[in-house]
Coordinates of C-alpha atoms and ligand atoms in Angstrom, one line a residue:
M29 CA -15.3 -3.3 12.3
R30 CA -13.1 -5.2 9.9
T31 CA -13.2 -7.5 6.7
T32 CA -10.9 -8.6 4.1
V33 CA -11.0 -5.5 1.3
G34 CA -11.6 -2.1 2.6
I35 CA -13.0 -0.2 -0.6
I36 CA -13.5 3.7 -0.6
G37 CA -16.1 4.5 -2.8
A38 CA -18.9 3.5 -4.4
G39 CA -17.9 5.1 -8.6
P40 CA -17.9 2.8 -10.6
A41 CA -14.3 1.6 -9.7
G42 CA -15.0 0.7 -5.7
L43 CA -18.9 -1.1 -6.9
L44 CA -17.0 -3.6 -9.6
L45 CA -14.2 -4.3 -7.4
A46 CA -16.5 -5.4 -4.9
R47 CA -18.8 -7.6 -6.9
L48 CA -15.6 -9.2 -8.5
L49 CA -14.7 -10.0 -5.5
H50 CA -18.3 -11.1 -3.9
R51 CA -17.9 -13.3 -7.0
A52 CA -14.8 -14.9 -6.2
G53 CA -15.3 -15.8 -2.4
I54 CA -13.8 -12.4 -0.6
D55 CA -14.7 -10.0 1.2
S56 CA -15.4 -6.5 2.0
V57 CA -16.8 -3.5 2.7
V58 CA -17.4 -0.3 0.8
L59 CA -17.3 2.9 2.5
E60 CA -18.9 6.2 0.2
S61 CA -19.3 9.2 1.4
R62 CA -22.2 10.4 -0.3
D63 CA -26.1 9.3 -0.7
R64 CA -27.1 7.1 -2.7
A65 CA -29.3 9.0 -5.1
Y66 CA -26.3 11.0 -5.6
V67 CA -24.1 8.3 -6.8
E68 CA -27.3 7.4 -8.7
H69 CA -27.9 10.4 -10.6
R70 CA -24.5 12.0 -11.1
Q71 CA -24.2 11.9 -14.8
R72 CA -20.7 11.0 -16.7
A73 CA -19.8 8.9 -19.0
G74 CA -22.0 7.2 -21.8
I75 CA -19.3 4.7 -23.8
L76 CA -19.0 1.3 -23.0
E77 CA -15.9 -0.6 -24.6
Q78 CA -16.2 -4.4 -25.6
G79 CA -14.3 -5.3 -22.7
T80 CA -16.2 -3.6 -20.2
V81 CA -19.2 -5.2 -21.5
D82 CA -17.8 -8.3 -21.1
V83 CA -16.9 -8.2 -17.7
L84 CA -20.1 -6.8 -16.6
R85 CA -22.0 -9.7 -18.3
E86 CA -20.0 -12.5 -16.5
A87 CA -19.8 -10.4 -13.2
G88 CA -23.2 -11.2 -13.8
A89 CA -24.4 -7.5 -13.7
G90 CA -25.5 -6.8 -17.4
R91 CA -29.0 -8.6 -17.6
R92 CA -30.0 -4.8 -17.7
M93 CA -27.5 -3.7 -20.0
E94 CA -28.2 -6.2 -22.5
R95 CA -31.7 -5.4 -22.8
E96 CA -31.6 -1.6 -22.9
G97 CA -28.1 -0.6 -24.3
L98 CA -27.2 0.2 -27.8
R99 CA -24.5 -1.5 -28.8
H100 CA -23.0 1.2 -31.8
D101 CA -20.8 -0.7 -35.1
G102 CA -19.4 3.3 -35.6
I103 CA -18.4 7.0 -34.4
E104 CA -18.3 9.7 -37.5
L105 CA -16.2 12.6 -38.0
R106 CA -17.4 15.8 -38.9
F107 CA -14.3 18.2 -39.9
G108 CA -15.1 20.7 -43.3
R109 CA -19.0 20.0 -43.2
R110 CA -18.1 16.9 -44.3
R111 CA -18.4 13.1 -42.9
H112 CA -16.3 10.5 -42.3
R113 CA -17.8 7.1 -40.6
V114 CA -15.9 5.2 -39.1
D115 CA -16.9 1.3 -39.1
L116 CA -15.7 -0.3 -36.0
P117 CA -16.1 -3.9 -36.5
G118 CA -14.8 -3.7 -39.8
L119 CA -11.5 -2.7 -38.8
T120 CA -11.0 -4.5 -35.3
G121 CA -12.3 -8.0 -35.9
G122 CA -15.4 -7.6 -35.1
R123 CA -15.3 -4.8 -31.6
S124 CA -18.0 -2.4 -30.9
V125 CA -19.2 -0.1 -28.7
T126 CA -22.2 0.0 -25.9
V127 CA -24.0 3.1 -24.8
Y128 CA -25.0 2.5 -21.7
A129 CA -24.8 5.4 -18.9
Q130 CA -22.8 5.0 -16.4
T131 CA -25.6 6.3 -14.1
E132 CA -27.5 3.0 -14.7
V133 CA -24.5 1.0 -14.3
C134 CA -24.0 2.2 -10.9
K135 CA -27.9 1.5 -9.8
D136 CA -27.0 -2.1 -11.2
L137 CA -23.6 -2.9 -9.6
I138 CA -25.8 -0.7 -6.0
A139 CA -28.9 -3.4 -6.2
L140 CA -26.5 -6.7 -6.4
Q141 CA -24.3 -5.2 -3.9
L142 CA -27.5 -4.7 -1.5
E143 CA -29.1 -7.9 -2.3
E144 CA -26.1 -10.0 -2.1
G145 CA -22.6 -8.6 -1.6
G146 CA -21.1 -7.4 1.6
P147 CA -21.8 -3.9 3.4
L148 CA -21.7 -0.8 1.5
L149 CA -22.1 2.1 3.8
F150 CA -23.4 5.6 2.4
G151 CA -22.7 8.6 4.2
A152 CA -19.7 6.9 5.1
E153 CA -16.4 9.4 4.3
A154 CA -13.0 7.7 4.9
L155 CA -10.8 9.8 6.6
A156 CA -7.6 8.6 6.3
V157 CA -5.5 5.7 4.9
E158 CA -3.4 4.5 7.8
G159 CA -0.8 1.8 8.1
A160 CA -0.4 1.0 4.4
E161 CA 3.1 -0.1 5.0
G162 CA 2.0 -2.8 7.9
D163 CA 0.3 -5.9 7.4
R164 CA -3.1 -4.4 8.9
P165 CA -4.2 -1.2 7.2
R166 CA -6.8 0.8 8.8
I167 CA -9.5 3.2 7.0
P168 CA -10.8 5.7 9.8
F169 CA -14.0 6.8 8.8
R170 CA -17.2 9.1 9.8
H171 CA -20.6 7.5 9.7
Q172 CA -23.6 8.7 10.2
G173 CA -22.0 11.4 12.6
R174 CA -19.7 8.6 14.7
E175 CA -16.7 8.2 14.2
D176 CA -15.0 4.2 13.5
V177 CA -12.4 2.6 12.1
L178 CA -12.5 -0.3 9.3
E179 CA -9.2 -2.8 9.7
C180 CA -8.7 -4.5 6.5
D181 CA -5.8 -6.7 4.7
Y182 CA -6.2 -4.5 2.0
V183 CA -7.5 -1.0 0.7
V184 CA -8.0 -0.4 -2.1
G185 CA -8.6 3.3 -2.9
C186 CA -11.7 3.8 -5.6
D187 CA -12.4 7.4 -4.3
G188 CA -11.8 9.9 -7.5
F189 CA -9.6 12.7 -8.2
W190 CA -10.4 14.4 -5.0
G191 CA -10.6 11.4 -2.6
V192 CA -8.2 10.6 0.6
A193 CA -6.3 7.6 -0.5
R194 CA -3.8 9.0 -2.9
K195 CA -2.8 12.0 -0.2
A196 CA -1.9 8.3 2.3
F197 CA 1.2 8.2 -0.1
P198 CA 4.6 9.4 1.2
A199 CA 5.8 12.3 -0.7
A200 CA 9.0 9.8 -1.4
V201 CA 7.1 6.5 -3.6
S202 CA 4.7 10.0 -5.5
R203 CA 5.1 10.4 -8.9
V204 CA 2.3 13.1 -10.7
F205 CA 2.5 13.5 -14.4
E206 CA -0.9 16.1 -15.3
R207 CA -1.3 18.0 -18.0
S208 CA -4.6 20.9 -18.0
Y209 CA -6.3 21.8 -21.2
P210 CA -7.3 25.4 -22.2
Y211 CA -10.7 24.3 -22.3
A212 CA -13.6 22.7 -21.2
W213 CA -16.9 20.4 -22.0
L214 CA -20.8 22.0 -21.8
G215 CA -22.6 18.9 -21.5
V216 CA -26.5 19.0 -21.8
L217 CA -29.2 16.5 -21.9
A218 CA -31.8 17.2 -23.4
D219 CA -35.2 15.4 -24.4
V220 CA -35.1 14.5 -28.3
A221 CA -34.1 12.1 -30.4
P222 CA -30.8 11.8 -31.7
S223 CA -30.4 13.9 -34.8
H224 CA -28.1 10.6 -35.9
D225 CA -27.6 7.4 -35.0
E226 CA -24.3 6.8 -33.8
L227 CA -21.8 9.6 -31.7
V228 CA -20.3 12.9 -34.0
Y229 CA -17.2 14.3 -33.1
A230 CA -17.5 17.2 -34.8
R231 CA -14.1 20.0 -35.5
H232 CA -14.9 23.4 -36.3
D233 CA -13.1 26.8 -36.5
R234 CA -15.0 27.6 -33.8
G235 CA -14.5 24.3 -31.3
F236 CA -15.0 20.6 -31.3
A237 CA -19.0 19.4 -30.4
L238 CA -20.4 16.0 -29.6
L239 CA -23.3 14.3 -30.4
S240 CA -24.7 11.6 -27.8
M241 CA -27.4 9.6 -26.7
R242 CA -28.7 7.9 -23.8
P243 CA -31.0 4.7 -24.6
P244 CA -34.8 5.8 -24.9
V245 CA -36.4 5.3 -21.7
A246 CA -40.0 3.9 -21.1
R247 CA -42.2 7.1 -19.1
R248 CA -45.7 6.4 -17.8
R249 CA -48.0 8.7 -19.4
P250 CA -49.5 11.4 -17.8
C251 CA -52.7 10.2 -16.0
G252 CA -55.9 10.5 -18.0
E253 CA -54.4 10.1 -21.3
A254 CA -55.0 6.7 -24.2
A255 CA -53.0 3.8 -23.4
P256 CA -50.6 2.6 -23.8
L257 CA -49.5 3.5 -19.9
S258 CA -45.8 4.5 -21.1
V259 CA -44.0 5.9 -24.4
E260 CA -40.2 5.3 -24.8
S261 CA -39.0 8.9 -24.7
F262 CA -35.6 9.2 -26.4
V263 CA -32.4 11.4 -25.1
S264 CA -29.5 12.8 -26.3
R265 CA -26.6 13.8 -24.7
L266 CA -24.6 16.5 -26.1
Y267 CA -20.7 18.7 -25.3
L268 CA -19.8 21.3 -26.5
Q269 CA -15.8 23.1 -26.1
V270 CA -16.6 26.1 -24.2
P271 CA -13.6 28.4 -22.5
A272 CA -11.6 27.1 -19.4
D273 CA -13.3 29.5 -17.2
A274 CA -17.0 29.5 -18.6
R275 CA -20.2 28.3 -16.5
A276 CA -23.0 26.1 -17.3
E277 CA -25.5 29.5 -16.8
E278 CA -24.2 31.5 -19.3
W279 CA -25.1 29.7 -21.4
S280 CA -29.0 29.8 -22.7
D281 CA -30.6 26.9 -24.3
D282 CA -31.4 28.8 -28.1
A283 CA -27.5 29.4 -27.9
V284 CA -26.4 26.1 -26.9
W285 CA -28.5 24.8 -30.0
A286 CA -27.1 26.9 -32.5
E287 CA -23.7 26.2 -31.6
L288 CA -24.1 22.8 -32.2
E289 CA -25.4 23.1 -35.2
T290 CA -23.0 25.2 -36.9
R291 CA -20.2 23.2 -35.3
S292 CA -22.0 19.7 -36.5
A293 CA -23.4 21.2 -39.7
T294 CA -22.8 19.3 -43.2
D295 CA -23.1 19.9 -46.8
D296 CA -25.5 17.0 -47.6
G297 CA -28.3 18.5 -45.7
W298 CA -28.6 17.3 -42.4
T299 CA -30.2 18.4 -39.7
L300 CA -30.2 18.7 -35.7
E301 CA -33.8 18.2 -34.3
R302 CA -34.0 20.5 -30.9
G303 CA -35.7 19.3 -28.1
P304 CA -36.2 21.0 -24.3
I305 CA -33.2 20.6 -22.3
T306 CA -32.6 19.3 -18.9
Q307 CA -29.9 19.2 -17.4
K308 CA -26.8 21.5 -18.0
S309 CA -23.0 21.3 -16.7
V310 CA -19.1 22.1 -17.5
T311 CA -16.1 20.1 -17.0
P312 CA -12.9 20.7 -16.5
M313 CA -10.4 18.8 -19.1
R314 CA -7.2 17.4 -17.5
S315 CA -5.2 14.5 -18.0
F316 CA -3.6 12.8 -14.9
V317 CA -1.5 9.5 -13.4
H318 CA -0.5 8.9 -10.1
E319 CA 2.2 6.2 -10.5
P320 CA 2.7 4.3 -9.0
M321 CA -0.4 3.1 -8.4
R322 CA 0.1 1.0 -5.0
H323 CA 1.7 1.5 -2.3
G324 CA 2.1 -1.4 0.3
R325 CA -1.2 -2.9 0.9
L326 CA -3.0 0.2 -0.6
F327 CA -3.8 0.1 -4.1
L328 CA -5.6 3.2 -6.0
A329 CA -7.6 2.2 -8.9
G330 CA -10.2 4.5 -11.7
D331 CA -10.1 8.5 -11.6
A332 CA -8.0 7.9 -7.9
A333 CA -4.9 7.3 -9.6
H334 CA -5.5 8.9 -13.3
I335 CA -8.0 11.2 -15.4
V336 CA -8.1 11.4 -18.9
P337 CA -9.7 14.4 -20.7
P338 CA -13.2 12.5 -21.7
T339 CA -13.1 13.0 -25.8
G340 CA -11.5 9.3 -26.1
A341 CA -14.2 7.7 -23.8
K342 CA -12.0 5.8 -21.4
G343 CA -12.3 7.0 -17.7
L344 CA -14.7 4.2 -17.0
N345 CA -13.3 1.9 -18.9
L346 CA -10.2 2.4 -17.3
A347 CA -11.3 1.6 -14.0
V348 CA -13.1 -1.1 -15.1
G349 CA -9.6 -2.7 -15.9
D350 CA -8.6 -1.9 -12.4
A351 CA -11.1 -3.4 -10.6
V352 CA -11.0 -6.6 -12.8
T353 CA -6.3 -6.7 -12.7
F354 CA -6.5 -6.3 -8.7
V355 CA -9.4 -8.9 -8.1
R356 CA -7.1 -11.7 -10.4
A357 CA -3.8 -10.5 -8.6
L358 CA -5.7 -11.3 -5.4
V359 CA -6.9 -14.9 -6.6
H360 CA -3.9 -15.2 -7.9
Q361 CA -2.3 -15.3 -4.4
R362 CA -5.0 -16.5 -2.9
E363 CA -4.7 -19.8 -4.8
T364 CA -1.0 -20.1 -5.8
G365 CA 0.7 -18.7 -2.6
S366 CA 2.7 -16.0 -4.9
P367 CA 2.0 -12.4 -4.1
G368 CA 3.3 -12.1 -7.9
L369 CA 0.8 -10.4 -9.6
L370 CA -0.2 -7.8 -6.9
D371 CA 2.8 -6.7 -6.6
A372 CA 3.0 -6.1 -10.2
Y373 CA -0.4 -4.3 -10.1
S374 CA 0.7 -0.8 -10.8
T375 CA 3.1 -2.0 -13.9
T376 CA 0.2 -4.1 -15.5
C377 CA -2.7 -1.2 -15.3
L378 CA 0.1 1.0 -16.1
R379 CA 0.6 0.2 -19.4
R380 CA -3.0 0.0 -20.3
V381 CA -3.3 3.9 -18.5
W382 CA -1.3 5.3 -20.3
Q383 CA -2.2 4.2 -24.0
A384 CA -5.7 5.6 -23.1
E385 CA -3.9 8.6 -22.2
R386 CA -2.2 8.7 -25.5
F387 CA -5.1 7.9 -27.4
S388 CA -7.6 10.4 -25.2
Y389 CA -4.5 13.1 -25.4
D390 CA -4.6 12.4 -29.5
M391 CA -8.6 12.5 -30.0
T392 CA -9.0 16.2 -27.6
T393 CA -6.1 17.6 -29.9
L394 CA -7.3 16.6 -32.9
L395 CA -10.5 17.8 -32.7
H396 CA -10.0 21.3 -30.2
R397 CA -9.5 24.8 -30.7
A398 CA -6.8 26.3 -28.5
P399 CA -7.6 29.9 -28.2
D400 CA -4.2 30.2 -29.3
A401 CA -3.7 27.9 -32.3
T402 CA -3.1 29.7 -35.8
D403 CA -4.2 29.0 -38.9
F404 CA -1.4 26.2 -38.7
D405 CA -2.5 24.1 -36.2
A406 CA -6.1 23.9 -37.9
R407 CA -4.8 23.1 -41.1
L408 CA -2.6 19.8 -39.3
Q409 CA -6.0 18.7 -37.5
L410 CA -7.2 19.1 -41.1
A411 CA -4.6 16.8 -42.8
R412 CA -4.6 14.3 -39.4
L413 CA -8.5 14.3 -40.0
E414 CA -7.9 13.4 -43.3
R415 CA -5.2 11.2 -43.0
I416 CA -7.8 9.2 -41.1
A417 CA -10.2 9.2 -43.6
T418 CA -8.2 7.7 -46.0
S419 CA -6.1 5.7 -44.6
R420 CA -6.7 2.2 -43.4
A421 CA -3.9 2.2 -40.9
A422 CA -4.7 5.6 -39.7
E423 CA -8.2 4.3 -39.2
T424 CA -8.0 1.4 -37.8
D425 CA -5.6 2.6 -34.9
L426 CA -8.1 5.0 -33.8
A427 CA -10.6 2.5 -34.1
E428 CA -8.8 -0.5 -31.7
A429 CA -8.1 2.3 -29.7
Y430 CA -11.6 3.8 -29.4
T431 CA -13.3 0.0 -28.6
G432 CA -10.4 -0.4 -26.3
F433 CA -7.2 -2.6 -25.8
S434 CA -7.3 -5.9 -23.8
L435 CA -7.4 -6.5 -20.2
D436 CA -5.3 -9.7 -21.1
Ligands
LIG30 P1 -15.6 8.2 -9.2 O1 -16.8 8.0 -10.4 O2 -15.1 9.5 -9.4 O3 -16.1 7.9 -7.5 C1 -15.3 7.7 -6.8 C2 -16.2 8.0 -5.2 O4 -15.8 7.8 -4.7 C3 -16.1 9.1 -3.6 N1 -15.8 9.4 -2.6 C4 -15.4 9.1 -1.0 N2 -16.3 8.1 -0.6 C5 -16.1 7.8 0.8 N3 -14.6 8.4 1.5 C6 -14.2 9.4 0.8 N4 -13.3 10.0 1.4 C7 -14.1 9.9 -0.3 N5 -13.7 10.9 -1.6 C8 -14.4 10.5 -2.8 C9 -17.1 9.3 -4.3 O5 -18.4 10.5 -3.9 C10 -17.3 9.0 -5.3 O6 -18.8 8.3 -5.3 O7 -14.4 7.6 -9.7 P2 -14.6 6.0 -10.1 O8 -14.9 4.3 -9.9 O9 -12.9 5.5 -10.4 O10 -15.6 6.3 -12.0 C11 -14.8 6.8 -12.8 C12 -15.6 7.5 -13.9 O11 -16.4 8.2 -12.8 C13 -14.8 8.3 -14.7 O12 -13.6 8.1 -15.7 C14 -15.6 8.8 -15.9 O13 -17.2 9.4 -15.4 C15 -15.3 9.6 -17.0 N6 -15.9 9.5 -18.5 C16 -16.2 8.8 -19.0 N7 -15.5 7.9 -19.4 C17 -15.8 6.5 -20.2 O14 -15.6 5.0 -20.3 N8 -16.6 6.4 -21.3 C18 -16.9 8.1 -21.4 O15 -18.1 8.5 -22.5 C19 -16.8 8.5 -20.0 N9 -17.7 10.4 -20.6 C20 -16.9 10.8 -18.5 C21 -17.9 11.4 -19.4 C22 -16.4 11.8 -17.1 C23 -17.3 13.2 -17.5 N10 -16.9 13.9 -16.3 C24 -18.1 14.8 -15.7 C25 -16.0 13.9 -16.1 C26 -17.8 12.3 -19.7 C27 -17.9 13.5 -18.6 C28 -18.7 14.4 -19.0
LIG31 C1 -21.2 10.6 -23.3 O1 -22.3 10.1 -24.1 O2 -21.5 10.9 -22.6 C2 -19.5 10.5 -24.3 C3 -19.5 10.4 -24.8 C4 -18.8 9.5 -25.8 C5 -17.3 10.4 -25.2 C6 -17.6 11.1 -24.5 C7 -18.5 11.6 -23.3 O3 -16.1 10.4 -25.8

């Protein structure tokens, strides 16, 4: 099998990359080790930056997102039983974010790829990347019990943190920068309307809580009920800071609701609506950057190259930025003959990546309580929050980073 760009992984990075290449008239093959249902239902990100929304729209993948996605013009910070709303467009010259789940972005891109794009093979596990330093890198892979090889002009490893592509970088050129955090997130999905119409980031002495949501889904009424045939069903996405070694099964639904209630409580009569919890999982928190993001004809994109703790909602948006940067560089080379932008790929991406790392770290340490935190640390967090609530400069800094740095 032969193609121009061999893509390992059909997460947001690999799928968008394949879509953008197709639109630019460049052929690709995507290898994905899991099956389609798994990729389409893995619960993860929910917030798209303005730039990500623009890219999806320009890629012809924005129709459902435009219909169903929720534009959010603000987020709320809660601390000391008070609330402070950050007016995103007011502080950034009109930028906002959109609530639209990663599962839906992936479904939209998969449908387009299968309909219009090049091959996308599910159940196809890349085993290695070979020959990155030469002109013809190769990806040996296993598909439906058979071993095969994909020969490429370029390989892009979009295979997430646990993938194989990063391992093909020689130890002598790899540098890793990382930090793990002494806590994790318990994430739940609940069939209940959100109790606030914007996202709530809450800092409490017992730890962090996040109230988020998913766009309402249309569900068919059970048989026998009167029309209308479908109802809008609301979904809340909620997160709690938990110890790093916590297990989801340890948390009863009542305990989850009680803790969310305590951590997001205010003095103004606001209440948290409870509902049936349909999913629970624990996510570790990590910051990680692999430098460089390119070796010869092998490029890394998305979580394969960098991880951020989810507090800043940046992971998927960074993956989108990498895909756009790679396609621009390849198109530039095709049109001008100059490899300049491909040579600059790593440097260009890492500039954005480190800004997202900085912001995600800041948001994480601003809002979480470390197990060894002292009263002094707690007071400092409150002072940092107070500063954001009272200084337009500090608040603008947060709003600019939250809505995303420009891709240009
Ligand atoms: P993915 O999504 O991990 O996809 C990698 C794909 O590669 C496949 N794969 C292989 N395929 C073939 N051969 C191999 N050898 C392979 N090895 C792996 C895997 O099966 C998989 O399908 O990486 P990608 O595309 O880089 O996308 C990154 C995002 O998924 C991630 O950064 C975000 O989900 C992070 N994130 C958030 N990002 C945001 O921008 N906004 C958010 O609001 C946000 N919230 C979150 C998040 C991540 C979370 N978790 C669970 C880590 C909330 C949470 C709780
Ligand atoms: C989500 O809705 O899943 C979500 C929202 C904001 C974050 C992280 C996750 O910072």
